[in-house]
Backbone as numpy.savetxt, mean C-alpha at the origin, in Angstrom:
# Nx Ny Nz CAx CAy CAz Cx Cy Cz
11.83 12.35 13.20 11.26 10.73 12.53 10.60 11.40 11.37
11.03 10.08 10.80 10.24 10.12 9.15 9.03 9.61 9.66
7.90 10.38 8.59 6.08 10.22 8.72 5.65 9.63 7.33
5.21 8.61 7.34 4.00 7.91 6.19 3.07 8.61 6.15
2.07 9.00 5.33 1.06 9.75 5.12 0.23 9.06 3.98
-0.71 8.25 3.83 -1.76 8.11 2.90 -2.47 8.91 2.82
-2.87 9.04 1.75 -4.31 9.56 1.04 -4.62 9.08 -0.40
-6.11 9.06 -1.02 -6.68 8.84 -2.22 -7.39 7.82 -1.95
-8.20 7.68 -0.54 -8.81 6.49 -0.20 -10.18 7.12 -0.26
-11.54 6.35 -0.11 -12.32 6.64 -0.61 -14.08 5.74 -0.48
-14.84 6.44 -0.77 -16.04 5.45 -0.96 -16.36 5.76 -2.49
-16.51 4.35 -3.37 -16.51 3.94 -4.50 -17.30 2.87 -5.34
-17.74 2.96 -6.09 -18.86 1.61 -6.17 -17.73 0.24 -6.77
-18.59 -0.67 -6.66 -17.27 -1.67 -7.74 -17.30 -1.49 -9.02
-15.92 -1.87 -9.33 -15.79 -1.64 -10.62 -14.53 -0.55 -11.38
-14.59 0.65 -10.06 -14.00 1.65 -10.84 -12.21 1.38 -10.19
-11.84 2.41 -10.58 -10.38 2.37 -9.70 -9.70 3.64 -8.56
-9.20 3.28 -8.02 -8.59 4.35 -7.18 -6.89 4.26 -6.98
-6.30 5.44 -7.02 -4.93 5.27 -6.94 -4.56 5.88 -5.04
-4.18 4.67 -4.13 -3.20 5.67 -2.91 -2.23 5.95 -3.13
-2.04 7.09 -2.69 -0.28 7.23 -2.40 0.11 7.31 -0.93
1.35 7.21 -0.38 2.07 7.39 0.78 3.18 8.25 0.74
3.33 9.27 1.00 4.25 10.12 1.27 5.31 9.93 2.66
6.22 9.66 2.12 7.19 10.10 3.40 7.49 11.93 3.54
7.46 12.01 4.89 8.00 13.18 5.35 9.42 13.57 4.88
10.40 12.89 4.66 11.86 13.38 5.00 12.67 12.04 4.92
13.60 12.29 4.90 14.86 11.30 4.63 14.82 10.80 3.65
15.88 9.46 3.81 16.19 8.52 2.38 15.09 8.08 2.22
15.00 7.79 1.04 13.85 7.12 0.29 14.20 5.84 -0.46
15.19 5.73 -1.12 15.31 5.39 -2.11 15.92 3.81 -1.72
16.56 3.92 -0.35 17.05 2.65 0.45 16.18 1.81 0.75
14.85 2.08 0.92 13.55 1.46 1.37 12.51 0.82 0.63
12.40 -0.15 1.08 11.36 -0.95 0.62 9.93 -0.60 1.10
8.99 -0.68 0.42 7.57 -0.27 0.21 6.76 -1.35 0.10
5.50 -1.17 1.38 4.36 -2.01 1.09 3.29 -1.83 1.29
2.01 -2.23 0.90 0.89 -1.75 1.44 0.41 -2.72 1.98
-0.50 -2.93 2.82 -1.25 -3.90 3.98 -2.96 -3.30 3.89
-3.66 -4.20 4.41 -5.35 -3.61 4.57 -5.71 -4.41 5.53
-6.78 -3.95 6.51 -7.55 -4.46 7.30 -9.08 -4.02 7.57
-9.59 -5.55 7.24 -11.07 -5.26 7.37 -11.54 -5.17 8.68
-12.89 -4.64 9.21 -13.28 -4.92 10.18 -13.15 -6.41 10.93
-12.78 -6.45 12.00 -12.85 -8.06 12.69 -11.74 -8.78 11.97
-11.07 -8.15 10.86 -9.64 -9.27 10.35 -8.54 -8.63 10.46
-7.58 -9.97 10.54 -5.97 -9.41 10.89 -5.68 -8.78 9.54
-4.64 -7.85 9.96 -4.30 -6.95 9.26 -3.60 -8.19 7.99
-4.03 -7.84 6.82 -2.93 -8.38 5.56 -2.10 -7.68 4.42
-1.28 -8.06 3.86 -0.74 -8.36 3.06 -0.96 -8.03 1.68
-1.01 -6.66 0.74 -1.21 -6.44 -0.13 -0.80 -6.66 -1.31
0.53 -5.38 -1.17 1.27 -5.74 -1.88 2.94 -5.00 -1.77
3.92 -5.44 -2.22 5.04 -4.76 -2.01 6.26 -4.64 -3.43
7.22 -3.86 -3.06 7.88 -3.26 -3.93 9.50 -3.18 -2.78
10.48 -3.83 -3.71 12.18 -3.78 -3.26 12.66 -2.38 -3.62
14.06 -1.75 -2.90 14.14 -1.08 -2.84 15.45 -0.59 -4.15
16.01 -2.01 -4.74 17.26 -1.88 -4.93 16.81 -2.05 -6.30
15.65 -2.81 -6.93 15.47 -3.61 -8.06 13.75 -3.66 -8.90
13.35 -3.00 -7.43 11.68 -2.71 -8.38 10.98 -3.78 -7.95
11.62 -5.20 -7.86 10.71 -6.33 -7.80 9.81 -6.27 -7.20
8.24 -6.49 -7.91 7.16 -6.65 -6.55 6.32 -7.85 -6.56
5.71 -7.57 -5.26 5.12 -8.73 -4.85 3.67 -8.89 -4.58
2.68 -9.24 -5.11 1.53 -8.57 -5.06 0.61 -10.11 -4.15
-0.41 -9.97 -3.09 -1.18 -10.43 -2.48 -1.99 -11.50 -4.16
-2.42 -12.50 -3.91 -3.27 -13.60 -4.75 -4.61 -12.72 -4.62
-5.21 -12.43 -3.84 -6.58 -11.83 -4.13 -6.67 -10.44 -4.68
-5.37 -9.98 -5.29 -5.45 -8.64 -5.68 -4.31 -8.46 -6.88
-3.98 -9.71 -7.05 -3.33 -9.90 -8.29 -4.09 -9.34 -9.48
-3.17 -9.15 -10.60 -3.76 -8.28 -11.89 -4.66 -6.96 -11.55
-5.19 -6.57 -10.42 -5.94 -6.02 -10.00 -5.03 -4.56 -9.60
-4.37 -5.08 -8.81 -3.63 -3.60 -8.16 -2.22 -4.27 -8.27
-1.57 -2.85 -8.90 -0.45 -2.77 -8.92 0.49 -1.13 -7.81
1.78 -1.78 -7.05 1.89 -0.98 -6.37 3.56 -0.38 -7.40
3.75 1.12 -6.75 4.95 1.35 -7.61 5.52 2.33 -6.63
6.53 3.22 -6.88 7.44 4.30 -6.03 8.04 4.89 -7.12
8.16 6.16 -6.34 8.93 7.41 -7.38 9.63 7.97 -6.00
10.88 7.71 -5.98 12.10 7.72 -5.52 12.22 9.74 -5.30
12.00 10.28 -5.94 12.06 12.14 -5.92 10.84 12.15 -5.34
10.05 11.80 -5.41 8.92 12.30 -5.13 8.94 11.63 -3.47
9.47 10.94 -2.99 9.19 10.28 -2.19 8.01 9.53 -1.67
7.45 9.00 -2.70 6.09 8.75 -2.70 5.98 7.44 -3.44
5.05 6.42 -2.57 4.40 5.02 -3.42 3.42 5.38 -3.66
2.34 4.06 -4.41 1.50 4.17 -5.02 0.85 2.59 -5.17
-0.23 2.79 -4.81 -1.15 1.75 -5.21 -2.12 2.03 -5.91
-2.45 1.57 -7.13 -3.09 1.39 -8.35 -4.09 0.65 -8.28
-5.48 0.78 -7.70 -6.57 -0.32 -7.52 -7.77 -0.36 -8.55
-7.41 -1.07 -9.41 -8.45 -1.42 -10.68 -9.40 -2.51 -10.19
-10.72 -2.51 -11.09 -11.94 -3.52 -10.87 -12.13 -3.58 -9.38
-12.45 -2.58 -8.52 -12.48 -2.78 -6.94 -13.46 -3.73 -6.97
-13.75 -4.49 -5.86 -14.87 -5.21 -5.45 -15.07 -4.85 -3.76
-16.56 -5.25 -3.78 -17.05 -4.96 -1.84 -15.85 -5.87 -0.95
-15.08 -6.75 -1.24 -14.29 -7.73 -0.31 -12.89 -6.52 -0.65
-12.45 -5.64 -1.38 -11.67 -4.83 -1.24 -11.38 -3.82 -0.06
-13.01 -3.30 0.59 -13.25 -2.62 1.48 -12.17 -2.74 2.96
-11.19 -1.81 2.78 -10.76 -2.06 4.12 -9.50 -0.84 4.47
-8.87 -0.48 5.67 -8.43 0.95 6.01 -6.74 0.32 5.25
-6.42 1.13 4.65 -5.01 0.48 3.63 -4.16 1.44 4.60
-2.88 0.54 5.02 -1.87 0.92 5.34 -0.87 1.08 4.62
0.35 2.14 4.51 1.75 1.49 4.10 2.84 1.66 5.33
4.09 1.05 4.57 4.49 0.74 5.64 6.06 0.25 4.51
7.20 0.83 5.46 8.55 0.90 4.88 9.23 -0.21 5.70
10.46 -0.52 4.92 11.66 -1.60 5.82 13.23 -0.90 4.90
13.91 -0.82 5.51 15.24 -1.12 5.00 15.55 -1.76 3.68
16.00 -1.92 2.00 16.04 -2.92 1.59 15.10 -3.75 0.67
15.06 -4.73 1.85 14.24 -5.52 0.50 12.90 -5.86 1.25
11.83 -6.06 0.76 10.48 -5.73 1.00 10.18 -7.45 0.91
8.90 -7.66 2.12 8.58 -8.99 2.40 7.31 -8.86 2.30
6.32 -10.14 2.76 5.20 -10.44 2.58 4.81 -10.26 4.48
5.39 -10.13 5.11 4.95 -10.13 6.60 5.06 -8.65 7.33
4.03 -8.45 7.91 3.68 -7.33 8.54 4.75 -6.84 9.43
5.43 -8.13 10.30 6.10 -7.92 11.16 7.53 -7.34 11.12
7.77 -7.70 9.87 9.10 -6.75 9.00 9.19 -5.59 8.78
8.26 -5.02 9.36 7.97 -3.53 8.72 7.92 -2.88 10.64
8.54 -1.67 10.32 8.85 -0.80 11.88 8.30 0.59 12.01
7.60 1.10 10.47 7.22 2.40 10.13 5.88 2.32 9.39
4.93 2.88 9.69 3.88 2.56 9.37 3.03 3.89 9.44
2.07 4.34 8.31 1.39 5.07 8.10 -0.16 5.17 9.12
-0.79 6.11 9.08 -2.16 5.91 9.93 -2.95 5.61 9.16
-3.00 5.29 7.95 -4.06 4.62 6.91 -5.13 5.36 6.55
-5.73 4.59 5.26 -6.44 5.65 4.54 -7.81 4.30 4.14
-9.04 4.97 4.51 -9.96 4.30 4.18 -10.59 3.95 2.71
-10.47 2.79 2.15 -11.25 2.49 1.06 -13.04 1.74 1.22
-13.61 2.15 0.52 -14.85 1.28 0.90 -15.68 0.85 -0.54
-15.90 0.16 -1.08 -16.43 -0.26 -2.02 -17.80 -0.61 -2.05
-18.98 0.03 -2.72 -19.96 -0.71 -2.65 -20.67 -1.22 -3.45
-21.54 -2.24 -3.40 -21.84 -3.19 -4.80 -22.80 -2.53 -5.86
């Protein structure tokens, strides 16, 4: 079974950048849309960004638009989330997920998830 493994999280100060990676353990990658969600303590898991498999169209939550960018590198079986100008309210566990073909913003549509990586932004 394919696994998704996130990396790149950490403790940073507000204003800096981080790049998260999500690498699949194997199998087909180019036919899958990828997404990032995040969950802060006591809150629901929320959509951050997603990218289609077939045309690389991207979708970004209003709360991170202009600061976060999703991309994917099919030969490397890896999706990325570039996070710039980080704010304390970006603090959360970040999860990557995948679904076949078309990206959506609803977490219920994604059946494969990584274990998450913690991002903590101090003021």
